Amino acid sequence: PANVALMYKTGNGTWGEPGTGGFLGVPYAPFNLVGRKARSSPDNMILQGITLERLRDRVKLQHAFDTFRREADTSGLMESMDVYSEQAMNILTTSKLADALDLSKEDPQVLAHYGK
């Protein structure tokens, strides 16, 4: 989660309800530990089937892509590639690929159809 809520609903309309994502929506909602929507256990926080070592590898890979993207932009590497190589590099280094592979953006019925 982006943050953790440690506060009960205030009852004050000015402050709203701290246990929601507000106008930003559910992706920005905190993990609630107290209050009306409290979660008794953080079951959804468990990395299912992912070891800490694998998680660290993913973080390293993300940093490597970020570094490569910055260096490629400043070194002019992209200018020396042919059209197809440039297209391939653009696919690998843009956030659009990560967005396309993000299952949280898929319709739940589609995910259920494929066993997710």
PDB file of N, CA and C in Angstrom, residues 4-112:
ATOM      1  N   VAL A   4      -0.438   3.792   5.357  1.00  0.00           N
ATOM      2  CA  VAL A   4      -1.185   3.050   6.366  1.00  0.00           C
ATOM      3  C   VAL A   4      -2.015   4.034   7.171  1.00  0.00           C
ATOM      4  N   ALA A   5      -3.297   3.738   7.382  1.00  0.00           N
ATOM      5  CA  ALA A   5      -4.163   4.603   8.183  1.00  0.00           C
ATOM      6  C   ALA A   5      -4.151   4.128   9.628  1.00  0.00           C
ATOM      7  N   LEU A   6      -3.875   5.045  10.534  1.00  0.00           N
ATOM      8  CA  LEU A   6      -3.870   4.739  11.966  1.00  0.00           C
ATOM      9  C   LEU A   6      -4.929   5.560  12.686  1.00  0.00           C
ATOM     10  N   MET A   7      -5.940   6.029  11.953  1.00  0.00           N
ATOM     11  CA  MET A   7      -6.897   6.971  12.496  1.00  0.00           C
ATOM     12  C   MET A   7      -8.333   6.508  12.265  1.00  0.00           C
ATOM     13  N   TYR A   8      -9.187   6.775  13.242  1.00  0.00           N
ATOM     14  CA  TYR A   8     -10.609   6.511  13.088  1.00  0.00           C
ATOM     15  C   TYR A   8     -11.239   7.624  12.263  1.00  0.00           C
ATOM     16  N   LYS A   9     -12.437   7.368  11.748  1.00  0.00           N
ATOM     17  CA  LYS A   9     -13.185   8.402  11.043  1.00  0.00           C
ATOM     18  C   LYS A   9     -13.394   9.563  12.007  1.00  0.00           C
ATOM     19  N   THR A  10     -13.127  10.777  11.531  1.00  0.00           N
ATOM     20  CA  THR A  10     -13.171  11.938  12.410  1.00  0.00           C
ATOM     21  C   THR A  10     -14.570  12.438  12.685  1.00  0.00           C
ATOM     22  N   GLY A  11     -15.511  12.232  11.772  1.00  0.00           N
ATOM     23  CA  GLY A  11     -16.846  12.786  11.952  1.00  0.00           C
ATOM     24  C   GLY A  11     -16.899  14.248  11.572  1.00  0.00           C
ATOM     25  N   ASN A  12     -15.774  14.788  11.178  1.00  0.00           N
ATOM     26  CA  ASN A  12     -15.682  16.185  10.772  1.00  0.00           C
ATOM     27  C   ASN A  12     -15.631  16.228   9.254  1.00  0.00           C
ATOM     28  N   GLY A  13     -16.646  16.825   8.643  1.00  0.00           N
ATOM     29  CA  GLY A  13     -16.714  16.891   7.191  1.00  0.00           C
ATOM     30  C   GLY A  13     -15.534  17.587   6.554  1.00  0.00           C
ATOM     31  N   THR A  14     -14.903  18.487   7.282  1.00  0.00           N
ATOM     32  CA  THR A  14     -13.749  19.211   6.753  1.00  0.00           C
ATOM     33  C   THR A  14     -12.607  18.264   6.432  1.00  0.00           C
ATOM     34  N   TRP A  15     -12.402  17.305   7.307  1.00  0.00           N
ATOM     35  CA  TRP A  15     -11.262  16.404   7.142  1.00  0.00           C
ATOM     36  C   TRP A  15     -11.603  15.161   6.345  1.00  0.00           C
ATOM     37  N   GLY A  16     -12.880  14.931   6.138  1.00  0.00           N
ATOM     38  CA  GLY A  16     -13.276  13.754   5.376  1.00  0.00           C
ATOM     39  C   GLY A  16     -13.037  12.482   6.159  1.00  0.00           C
ATOM     40  N   GLU A  17     -12.867  11.406   5.442  1.00  0.00           N
ATOM     41  CA  GLU A  17     -12.623  10.116   6.079  1.00  0.00           C
ATOM     42  C   GLU A  17     -11.212   9.668   5.718  1.00  0.00           C
ATOM     43  N   PRO A  18     -10.307   9.578   6.699  1.00  0.00           N
ATOM     44  CA  PRO A  18      -8.918   9.240   6.398  1.00  0.00           C
ATOM     45  C   PRO A  18      -8.707   7.818   5.899  1.00  0.00           C
ATOM     46  N   GLY A  19      -9.713   6.970   5.973  1.00  0.00           N
ATOM     47  CA  GLY A  19      -9.553   5.584   5.556  1.00  0.00           C
ATOM     48  C   GLY A  19      -9.888   5.320   4.104  1.00  0.00           C
ATOM     49  N   THR A  20      -9.940   6.363   3.279  1.00  0.00           N
ATOM     50  CA  THR A  20     -10.247   6.180   1.859  1.00  0.00           C
ATOM     51  C   THR A  20      -9.202   6.896   1.012  1.00  0.00           C
ATOM     52  N   GLY A  21      -9.264   6.680  -0.267  1.00  0.00           N
ATOM     53  CA  GLY A  21      -8.372   7.369  -1.197  1.00  0.00           C
ATOM     54  C   GLY A  21      -8.933   8.717  -1.629  1.00  0.00           C
ATOM     55  N   GLY A  22     -10.098   9.092  -1.075  1.00  0.00           N
ATOM     56  CA  GLY A  22     -10.700  10.371  -1.432  1.00  0.00           C
ATOM     57  C   GLY A  22     -11.001  10.443  -2.918  1.00  0.00           C
ATOM     58  N   PHE A  23     -10.831  11.619  -3.489  1.00  0.00           N
ATOM     59  CA  PHE A  23     -11.134  11.793  -4.913  1.00  0.00           C
ATOM     60  C   PHE A  23     -10.117  11.099  -5.809  1.00  0.00           C
ATOM     61  N   LEU A  24      -8.992  10.633  -5.251  1.00  0.00           N
ATOM     62  CA  LEU A  24      -7.991   9.920  -6.044  1.00  0.00           C
ATOM     63  C   LEU A  24      -8.399   8.473  -6.314  1.00  0.00           C
ATOM     64  N   GLY A  25      -9.274   7.942  -5.480  1.00  0.00           N
ATOM     65  CA  GLY A  25      -9.781   6.599  -5.713  1.00  0.00           C
ATOM     66  C   GLY A  25      -9.093   5.507  -4.921  1.00  0.00           C
ATOM     67  N   VAL A  26      -9.554   4.298  -5.143  1.00  0.00           N
ATOM     68  CA  VAL A  26      -9.105   3.118  -4.401  1.00  0.00           C
ATOM     69  C   VAL A  26      -7.599   2.864  -4.496  1.00  0.00           C
ATOM     70  N   PRO A  27      -6.951   3.084  -5.655  1.00  0.00           N
ATOM     71  CA  PRO A  27      -5.509   2.810  -5.699  1.00  0.00           C
ATOM     72  C   PRO A  27      -4.697   3.611  -4.681  1.00  0.00           C
ATOM     73  N   TYR A  28      -5.263   4.727  -4.209  1.00  0.00           N
ATOM     74  CA  TYR A  28      -4.547   5.574  -3.262  1.00  0.00           C
ATOM     75  C   TYR A  28      -5.074   5.435  -1.838  1.00  0.00           C
ATOM     76  N   ALA A  29      -5.975   4.499  -1.622  1.00  0.00           N
ATOM     77  CA  ALA A  29      -6.524   4.290  -0.283  1.00  0.00           C
ATOM     78  C   ALA A  29      -5.475   3.646   0.611  1.00  0.00           C
ATOM     79  N   PRO A  30      -5.453   4.025   1.888  1.00  0.00           N
ATOM     80  CA  PRO A  30      -4.471   3.437   2.803  1.00  0.00           C
ATOM     81  C   PRO A  30      -4.882   2.042   3.261  1.00  0.00           C
ATOM     82  N   PHE A  31      -3.940   1.347   3.820  1.00  0.00           N
ATOM     83  CA  PHE A  31      -4.198   0.072   4.475  1.00  0.00           C
ATOM     84  C   PHE A  31      -4.710   0.423   5.866  1.00  0.00           C
ATOM     85  N   ASN A  32      -5.971   0.110   6.154  1.00  0.00           N
ATOM     86  CA  ASN A  32      -6.597   0.530   7.411  1.00  0.00           C
ATOM     87  C   ASN A  32      -6.323  -0.458   8.534  1.00  0.00           C
ATOM     88  N   LEU A  33      -5.787   0.043   9.623  1.00  0.00           N
ATOM     89  CA  LEU A  33      -5.508  -0.799  10.784  1.00  0.00           C
ATOM     90  C   LEU A  33      -6.508  -0.572  11.901  1.00  0.00           C
ATOM     91  N   VAL A  34      -7.253   0.537  11.853  1.00  0.00           N
ATOM     92  CA  VAL A  34      -8.252   0.850  12.876  1.00  0.00           C
ATOM     93  C   VAL A  34      -9.497   1.388  12.189  1.00  0.00           C
ATOM     94  N   GLY A  35     -10.571   1.536  12.960  1.00  0.00           N
ATOM     95  CA  GLY A  35     -11.771   2.162  12.422  1.00  0.00           C
ATOM     96  C   GLY A  35     -12.739   1.182  11.803  1.00  0.00           C
ATOM     97  N   ARG A  36     -13.745   1.732  11.149  1.00  0.00           N
ATOM     98  CA  ARG A  36     -14.852   0.954  10.608  1.00  0.00           C
ATOM     99  C   ARG A  36     -14.408  -0.079   9.578  1.00  0.00           C
ATOM    100  N   LYS A  37     -13.460   0.280   8.742  1.00  0.00           N
ATOM    101  CA  LYS A  37     -13.019  -0.615   7.671  1.00  0.00           C
ATOM    102  C   LYS A  37     -11.688  -1.289   8.002  1.00  0.00           C
ATOM    103  N   ALA A  38     -11.429  -1.473   9.282  1.00  0.00           N
ATOM    104  CA  ALA A  38     -10.142  -2.055   9.683  1.00  0.00           C
ATOM    105  C   ALA A  38     -10.012  -3.486   9.186  1.00  0.00           C
ATOM    106  N   ARG A  39      -8.819  -3.846   8.863  1.00  0.00           N
ATOM    107  CA  ARG A  39      -8.518  -5.214   8.438  1.00  0.00           C
ATOM    108  C   ARG A  39      -7.919  -5.945   9.627  1.00  0.00           C
ATOM    109  N   SER A  40      -8.520  -7.066   9.987  1.00  0.00           N
ATOM    110  CA  SER A  40      -8.067  -7.781  11.180  1.00  0.00           C
ATOM    111  C   SER A  40      -6.682  -8.374  11.001  1.00  0.00           C
ATOM    112  N   SER A  41      -6.339  -8.723   9.772  1.00  0.00           N
ATOM    113  CA  SER A  41      -4.989  -9.219   9.524  1.00  0.00           C
ATOM    114  C   SER A  41      -4.558  -8.764   8.136  1.00  0.00           C
ATOM    115  N   PRO A  42      -3.306  -8.504   7.984  1.00  0.00           N
ATOM    116  CA  PRO A  42      -2.817  -8.016   6.686  1.00  0.00           C
ATOM    117  C   PRO A  42      -2.556  -9.145   5.692  1.00  0.00           C
ATOM    118  N   ASP A  43      -3.562 -10.015   5.484  1.00  0.00           N
ATOM    119  CA  ASP A  43      -3.384 -11.157   4.583  1.00  0.00           C
ATOM    120  C   ASP A  43      -3.010 -10.739   3.173  1.00  0.00           C
ATOM    121  N   ASN A  44      -3.589  -9.633   2.711  1.00  0.00           N
ATOM    122  CA  ASN A  44      -3.295  -9.227   1.344  1.00  0.00           C
ATOM    123  C   ASN A  44      -1.921  -8.580   1.215  1.00  0.00           C
ATOM    124  N   MET A  45      -1.203  -8.463   2.305  1.00  0.00           N
ATOM    125  CA  MET A  45       0.137  -7.883   2.283  1.00  0.00           C
ATOM    126  C   MET A  45       1.210  -8.960   2.095  1.00  0.00           C
ATOM    127  N   ILE A  46       0.821 -10.229   2.143  1.00  0.00           N
ATOM    128  CA  ILE A  46       1.781 -11.324   2.029  1.00  0.00           C
ATOM    129  C   ILE A  46       2.190 -11.487   0.572  1.00  0.00           C
ATOM    130  N   LEU A  47       3.485 -11.588   0.346  1.00  0.00           N
ATOM    131  CA  LEU A  47       3.986 -11.820  -1.005  1.00  0.00           C
ATOM    132  C   LEU A  47       3.790 -13.292  -1.315  1.00  0.00           C
ATOM    133  N   GLN A  48       2.768 -13.601  -2.080  1.00  0.00           N
ATOM    134  CA  GLN A  48       2.421 -14.991  -2.350  1.00  0.00           C
ATOM    135  C   GLN A  48       3.370 -15.574  -3.387  1.00  0.00           C
ATOM    136  N   GLY A  49       4.233 -16.484  -2.933  1.00  0.00           N
ATOM    137  CA  GLY A  49       5.146 -17.167  -3.838  1.00  0.00           C
ATOM    138  C   GLY A  49       6.351 -16.346  -4.264  1.00  0.00           C
ATOM    139  N   ILE A  50       6.552 -15.194  -3.678  1.00  0.00           N
ATOM    140  CA  ILE A  50       7.693 -14.351  -4.046  1.00  0.00           C
ATOM    141  C   ILE A  50       8.613 -14.237  -2.835  1.00  0.00           C
ATOM    142  N   THR A  51       9.835 -14.710  -2.991  1.00  0.00           N
ATOM    143  CA  THR A  51      10.800 -14.617  -1.900  1.00  0.00           C
ATOM    144  C   THR A  51      11.357 -13.201  -1.845  1.00  0.00           C
ATOM    145  N   LEU A  52      11.945 -12.855  -0.723  1.00  0.00           N
ATOM    146  CA  LEU A  52      12.555 -11.530  -0.599  1.00  0.00           C
ATOM    147  C   LEU A  52      13.689 -11.356  -1.597  1.00  0.00           C
ATOM    148  N   GLU A  53      14.415 -12.429  -1.866  1.00  0.00           N
ATOM    149  CA  GLU A  53      15.509 -12.357  -2.837  1.00  0.00           C
ATOM    150  C   GLU A  53      14.970 -12.017  -4.229  1.00  0.00           C
ATOM    151  N   ARG A  54      13.866 -12.659  -4.605  1.00  0.00           N
ATOM    152  CA  ARG A  54      13.272 -12.384  -5.918  1.00  0.00           C
ATOM    153  C   ARG A  54      12.739 -10.953  -5.979  1.00  0.00           C
ATOM    154  N   LEU A  55      12.168 -10.480  -4.882  1.00  0.00           N
ATOM    155  CA  LEU A  55      11.680  -9.108  -4.826  1.00  0.00           C
ATOM    156  C   LEU A  55      12.840  -8.129  -4.977  1.00  0.00           C
ATOM    157  N   ARG A  56      13.959  -8.415  -4.311  1.00  0.00           N
ATOM    158  CA  ARG A  56      15.147  -7.558  -4.449  1.00  0.00           C
ATOM    159  C   ARG A  56      15.652  -7.560  -5.892  1.00  0.00           C
ATOM    160  N   ASP A  57      15.620  -8.733  -6.538  1.00  0.00           N
ATOM    161  CA  ASP A  57      16.028  -8.818  -7.944  1.00  0.00           C
ATOM    162  C   ASP A  57      15.142  -7.956  -8.828  1.00  0.00           C
ATOM    163  N   ARG A  58      13.850  -7.945  -8.548  1.00  0.00           N
ATOM    164  CA  ARG A  58      12.926  -7.115  -9.330  1.00  0.00           C
ATOM    165  C   ARG A  58      13.240  -5.631  -9.151  1.00  0.00           C
ATOM    166  N   VAL A  59      13.540  -5.248  -7.923  1.00  0.00           N
ATOM    167  CA  VAL A  59      13.886  -3.848  -7.662  1.00  0.00           C
ATOM    168  C   VAL A  59      15.177  -3.485  -8.385  1.00  0.00           C
ATOM    169  N   LYS A  60      16.172  -4.382  -8.348  1.00  0.00           N
ATOM    170  CA  LYS A  60      17.433  -4.136  -9.058  1.00  0.00           C
ATOM    171  C   LYS A  60      17.194  -3.999 -10.556  1.00  0.00           C
ATOM    172  N   LEU A  61      16.340  -4.861 -11.109  1.00  0.00           N
ATOM    173  CA  LEU A  61      16.031  -4.806 -12.536  1.00  0.00           C
ATOM    174  C   LEU A  61      15.346  -3.490 -12.892  1.00  0.00           C
ATOM    175  N   GLN A  62      14.430  -3.061 -12.047  1.00  0.00           N
ATOM    176  CA  GLN A  62      13.752  -1.786 -12.289  1.00  0.00           C
ATOM    177  C   GLN A  62      14.755  -0.633 -12.269  1.00  0.00           C
ATOM    178  N   HIS A  63      15.670  -0.643 -11.311  1.00  0.00           N
ATOM    179  CA  HIS A  63      16.696   0.404 -11.250  1.00  0.00           C
ATOM    180  C   HIS A  63      17.601   0.351 -12.478  1.00  0.00           C
ATOM    181  N   ALA A  64      17.937  -0.861 -12.919  1.00  0.00           N
ATOM    182  CA  ALA A  64      18.786  -1.002 -14.107  1.00  0.00           C
ATOM    183  C   ALA A  64      18.096  -0.436 -15.343  1.00  0.00           C
ATOM    184  N   PHE A  65      16.801  -0.708 -15.507  1.00  0.00           N
ATOM    185  CA  PHE A  65      16.066  -0.140 -16.639  1.00  0.00           C
ATOM    186  C   PHE A  65      16.001   1.381 -16.549  1.00  0.00           C
ATOM    187  N   ASP A  66      15.766   1.904 -15.355  1.00  0.00           N
ATOM    188  CA  ASP A  66      15.720   3.359 -15.182  1.00  0.00           C
ATOM    189  C   ASP A  66      17.057   3.994 -15.537  1.00  0.00           C
ATOM    190  N   THR A  67      18.145   3.385 -15.065  1.00  0.00           N
ATOM    191  CA  THR A  67      19.487   3.898 -15.365  1.00  0.00           C
ATOM    192  C   THR A  67      19.762   3.829 -16.856  1.00  0.00           C
ATOM    193  N   PHE A  68      19.445   2.691 -17.477  1.00  0.00           N
ATOM    194  CA  PHE A  68      19.662   2.536 -18.912  1.00  0.00           C
ATOM    195  C   PHE A  68      18.866   3.571 -19.700  1.00  0.00           C
ATOM    196  N   ARG A  69      17.614   3.785 -19.307  1.00  0.00           N
ATOM    197  CA  ARG A  69      16.761   4.745 -20.004  1.00  0.00           C
ATOM    198  C   ARG A  69      17.366   6.147 -19.941  1.00  0.00           C
ATOM    199  N   ARG A  70      17.844   6.540 -18.757  1.00  0.00           N
ATOM    200  CA  ARG A  70      18.464   7.867 -18.613  1.00  0.00           C
ATOM    201  C   ARG A  70      19.725   7.977 -19.463  1.00  0.00           C
ATOM    202  N   GLU A  71      20.579   6.943 -19.403  1.00  0.00           N
ATOM    203  CA  GLU A  71      21.831   6.969 -20.163  1.00  0.00           C
ATOM    204  C   GLU A  71      21.579   6.938 -21.667  1.00  0.00           C
ATOM    205  N   ALA A  72      20.590   6.175 -22.099  1.00  0.00           N
ATOM    206  CA  ALA A  72      20.274   6.105 -23.530  1.00  0.00           C
ATOM    207  C   ALA A  72      19.771   7.448 -24.035  1.00  0.00           C
ATOM    208  N   ASP A  73      19.006   8.137 -23.217  1.00  0.00           N
ATOM    209  CA  ASP A  73      18.490   9.444 -23.620  1.00  0.00           C
ATOM    210  C   ASP A  73      19.603  10.476 -23.741  1.00  0.00           C
ATOM    211  N   THR A  74      20.568  10.438 -22.826  1.00  0.00           N
ATOM    212  CA  THR A  74      21.627  11.455 -22.828  1.00  0.00           C
ATOM    213  C   THR A  74      22.784  11.131 -23.762  1.00  0.00           C
ATOM    214  N   SER A  75      22.989   9.850 -24.085  1.00  0.00           N
ATOM    215  CA  SER A  75      24.151   9.473 -24.899  1.00  0.00           C
ATOM    216  C   SER A  75      23.879   9.506 -26.395  1.00  0.00           C
ATOM    217  N   GLY A  76      22.631   9.627 -26.790  1.00  0.00           N
ATOM    218  CA  GLY A  76      22.311   9.604 -28.211  1.00  0.00           C
ATOM    219  C   GLY A  76      22.278   8.202 -28.781  1.00  0.00           C
ATOM    220  N   LEU A  77      22.282   7.199 -27.923  1.00  0.00           N
ATOM    221  CA  LEU A  77      22.266   5.806 -28.361  1.00  0.00           C
ATOM    222  C   LEU A  77      21.075   5.519 -29.268  1.00  0.00           C
ATOM    223  N   MET A  78      19.948   6.084 -28.938  1.00  0.00           N
ATOM    224  CA  MET A  78      18.738   5.824 -29.709  1.00  0.00           C
ATOM    225  C   MET A  78      18.859   6.336 -31.145  1.00  0.00           C
ATOM    226  N   GLU A  79      19.617   7.396 -31.348  1.00  0.00           N
ATOM    227  CA  GLU A  79      19.753   7.971 -32.689  1.00  0.00           C
ATOM    228  C   GLU A  79      20.524   7.056 -33.634  1.00  0.00           C
ATOM    229  N   SER A  80      21.396   6.197 -33.096  1.00  0.00           N
ATOM    230  CA  SER A  80      22.224   5.343 -33.944  1.00  0.00           C
ATOM    231  C   SER A  80      21.552   4.019 -34.308  1.00  0.00           C
ATOM    232  N   MET A  81      20.369   3.755 -33.806  1.00  0.00           N
ATOM    233  CA  MET A  81      19.688   2.487 -34.062  1.00  0.00           C
ATOM    234  C   MET A  81      18.818   2.574 -35.307  1.00  0.00           C
ATOM    235  N   ASP A  82      18.603   1.415 -35.930  1.00  0.00           N
ATOM    236  CA  ASP A  82      17.659   1.408 -37.043  1.00  0.00           C
ATOM    237  C   ASP A  82      16.235   1.472 -36.484  1.00  0.00           C
ATOM    238  N   VAL A  83      15.277   1.618 -37.348  1.00  0.00           N
ATOM    239  CA  VAL A  83      13.894   1.826 -36.942  1.00  0.00           C
ATOM    240  C   VAL A  83      13.370   0.682 -36.077  1.00  0.00           C
ATOM    241  N   TYR A  84      13.664  -0.558 -36.452  1.00  0.00           N
ATOM    242  CA  TYR A  84      13.129  -1.702 -35.710  1.00  0.00           C
ATOM    243  C   TYR A  84      13.774  -1.831 -34.330  1.00  0.00           C
ATOM    244  N   SER A  85      15.058  -1.605 -34.251  1.00  0.00           N
ATOM    245  CA  SER A  85      15.738  -1.655 -32.950  1.00  0.00           C
ATOM    246  C   SER A  85      15.219  -0.544 -32.051  1.00  0.00           C
ATOM    247  N   GLU A  86      14.980   0.614 -32.633  1.00  0.00           N
ATOM    248  CA  GLU A  86      14.465   1.738 -31.851  1.00  0.00           C
ATOM    249  C   GLU A  86      13.062   1.420 -31.326  1.00  0.00           C
ATOM    250  N   GLN A  87      12.229   0.815 -32.165  1.00  0.00           N
ATOM    251  CA  GLN A  87      10.889   0.438 -31.717  1.00  0.00           C
ATOM    252  C   GLN A  87      10.967  -0.579 -30.578  1.00  0.00           C
ATOM    253  N   ALA A  88      11.851  -1.554 -30.701  1.00  0.00           N
ATOM    254  CA  ALA A  88      12.007  -2.562 -29.647  1.00  0.00           C
ATOM    255  C   ALA A  88      12.475  -1.918 -28.344  1.00  0.00           C
ATOM    256  N   MET A  89      13.437  -1.011 -28.429  1.00  0.00           N
ATOM    257  CA  MET A  89      13.932  -0.333 -27.223  1.00  0.00           C
ATOM    258  C   MET A  89      12.836   0.522 -26.601  1.00  0.00           C
ATOM    259  N   ASN A  90      12.040   1.172 -27.428  1.00  0.00           N
ATOM    260  CA  ASN A  90      10.947   1.990 -26.903  1.00  0.00           C
ATOM    261  C   ASN A  90       9.925   1.133 -26.163  1.00  0.00           C
ATOM    262  N   ILE A  91       9.651  -0.050 -26.685  1.00  0.00           N
ATOM    263  CA  ILE A  91       8.710  -0.948 -26.014  1.00  0.00           C
ATOM    264  C   ILE A  91       9.258  -1.367 -24.652  1.00  0.00           C
ATOM    265  N   LEU A  92      10.542  -1.699 -24.593  1.00  0.00           N
ATOM    266  CA  LEU A  92      11.137  -2.187 -23.347  1.00  0.00           C
ATOM    267  C   LEU A  92      11.345  -1.106 -22.304  1.00  0.00           C
ATOM    268  N   THR A  93      11.528   0.134 -22.733  1.00  0.00           N
ATOM    269  CA  THR A  93      11.892   1.177 -21.773  1.00  0.00           C
ATOM    270  C   THR A  93      10.768   2.146 -21.453  1.00  0.00           C
ATOM    271  N   THR A  94       9.590   1.950 -21.992  1.00  0.00           N
ATOM    272  CA  THR A  94       8.494   2.863 -21.685  1.00  0.00           C
ATOM    273  C   THR A  94       7.599   2.276 -20.602  1.00  0.00           C
ATOM    274  N   SER A  95       6.900   3.136 -19.917  1.00  0.00           N
ATOM    275  CA  SER A  95       5.976   2.663 -18.878  1.00  0.00           C
ATOM    276  C   SER A  95       4.735   2.026 -19.492  1.00  0.00           C
ATOM    277  N   LYS A  96       4.524   2.199 -20.791  1.00  0.00           N
ATOM    278  CA  LYS A  96       3.353   1.606 -21.436  1.00  0.00           C
ATOM    279  C   LYS A  96       3.383   0.083 -21.348  1.00  0.00           C
ATOM    280  N   LEU A  97       4.574  -0.513 -21.402  1.00  0.00           N
ATOM    281  CA  LEU A  97       4.673  -1.968 -21.289  1.00  0.00           C
ATOM    282  C   LEU A  97       4.197  -2.421 -19.911  1.00  0.00           C
ATOM    283  N   ALA A  98       4.672  -1.737 -18.871  1.00  0.00           N
ATOM    284  CA  ALA A  98       4.250  -2.084 -17.511  1.00  0.00           C
ATOM    285  C   ALA A  98       2.745  -1.901 -17.360  1.00  0.00           C
ATOM    286  N   ASP A  99       2.205  -0.838 -17.951  1.00  0.00           N
ATOM    287  CA  ASP A  99       0.761  -0.609 -17.888  1.00  0.00           C
ATOM    288  C   ASP A  99      -0.002  -1.715 -18.612  1.00  0.00           C
ATOM    289  N   ALA A 100       0.516  -2.140 -19.765  1.00  0.00           N
ATOM    290  CA  ALA A 100      -0.154  -3.184 -20.546  1.00  0.00           C
ATOM    291  C   ALA A 100      -0.163  -4.520 -19.808  1.00  0.00           C
ATOM    292  N   LEU A 101       0.838  -4.774 -18.989  1.00  0.00           N
ATOM    293  CA  LEU A 101       0.942  -6.040 -18.265  1.00  0.00           C
ATOM    294  C   LEU A 101       0.328  -5.989 -16.870  1.00  0.00           C
ATOM    295  N   ASP A 102      -0.214  -4.836 -16.487  1.00  0.00           N
ATOM    296  CA  ASP A 102      -0.779  -4.655 -15.154  1.00  0.00           C
ATOM    297  C   ASP A 102      -2.169  -5.288 -15.080  1.00  0.00           C
ATOM    298  N   LEU A 103      -2.261  -6.434 -14.434  1.00  0.00           N
ATOM    299  CA  LEU A 103      -3.530  -7.160 -14.352  1.00  0.00           C
ATOM    300  C   LEU A 103      -4.579  -6.438 -13.521  1.00  0.00           C
ATOM    301  N   SER A 104      -4.160  -5.526 -12.655  1.00  0.00           N
ATOM    302  CA  SER A 104      -5.139  -4.812 -11.833  1.00  0.00           C
ATOM    303  C   SER A 104      -6.022  -3.898 -12.677  1.00  0.00           C
ATOM    304  N   LYS A 105      -5.618  -3.635 -13.908  1.00  0.00           N
ATOM    305  CA  LYS A 105      -6.410  -2.773 -14.792  1.00  0.00           C
ATOM    306  C   LYS A 105      -7.389  -3.573 -15.653  1.00  0.00           C
ATOM    307  N   GLU A 106      -7.349  -4.887 -15.534  1.00  0.00           N
ATOM    308  CA  GLU A 106      -8.234  -5.733 -16.331  1.00  0.00           C
ATOM    309  C   GLU A 106      -9.588  -5.894 -15.648  1.00  0.00           C
ATOM    310  N   ASP A 107     -10.589  -6.158 -16.448  1.00  0.00           N
ATOM    311  CA  ASP A 107     -11.935  -6.429 -15.960  1.00  0.00           C
ATOM    312  C   ASP A 107     -11.888  -7.711 -15.118  1.00  0.00           C
ATOM    313  N   PRO A 108     -12.464  -7.692 -13.912  1.00  0.00           N
ATOM    314  CA  PRO A 108     -12.450  -8.885 -13.060  1.00  0.00           C
ATOM    315  C   PRO A 108     -13.038 -10.125 -13.738  1.00  0.00           C
ATOM    316  N   GLN A 109     -14.020  -9.937 -14.624  1.00  0.00           N
ATOM    317  CA  GLN A 109     -14.607 -11.084 -15.323  1.00  0.00           C
ATOM    318  C   GLN A 109     -13.596 -11.722 -16.270  1.00  0.00           C
ATOM    319  N   VAL A 110     -12.777 -10.901 -16.911  1.00  0.00           N
ATOM    320  CA  VAL A 110     -11.744 -11.426 -17.807  1.00  0.00           C
ATOM    321  C   VAL A 110     -10.725 -12.217 -16.993  1.00  0.00           C
ATOM    322  N   LEU A 111     -10.316 -11.667 -15.847  1.00  0.00           N
ATOM    323  CA  LEU A 111      -9.360 -12.364 -14.985  1.00  0.00           C
ATOM    324  C   LEU A 111      -9.936 -13.692 -14.495  1.00  0.00           C
ATOM    325  N   ALA A 112     -11.220 -13.684 -14.125  1.00  0.00           N
ATOM    326  CA  ALA A 112     -11.866 -14.909 -13.646  1.00  0.00           C
ATOM    327  C   ALA A 112     -11.915 -15.959 -14.757  1.00  0.00           C
TER     328      ALA A 112
END
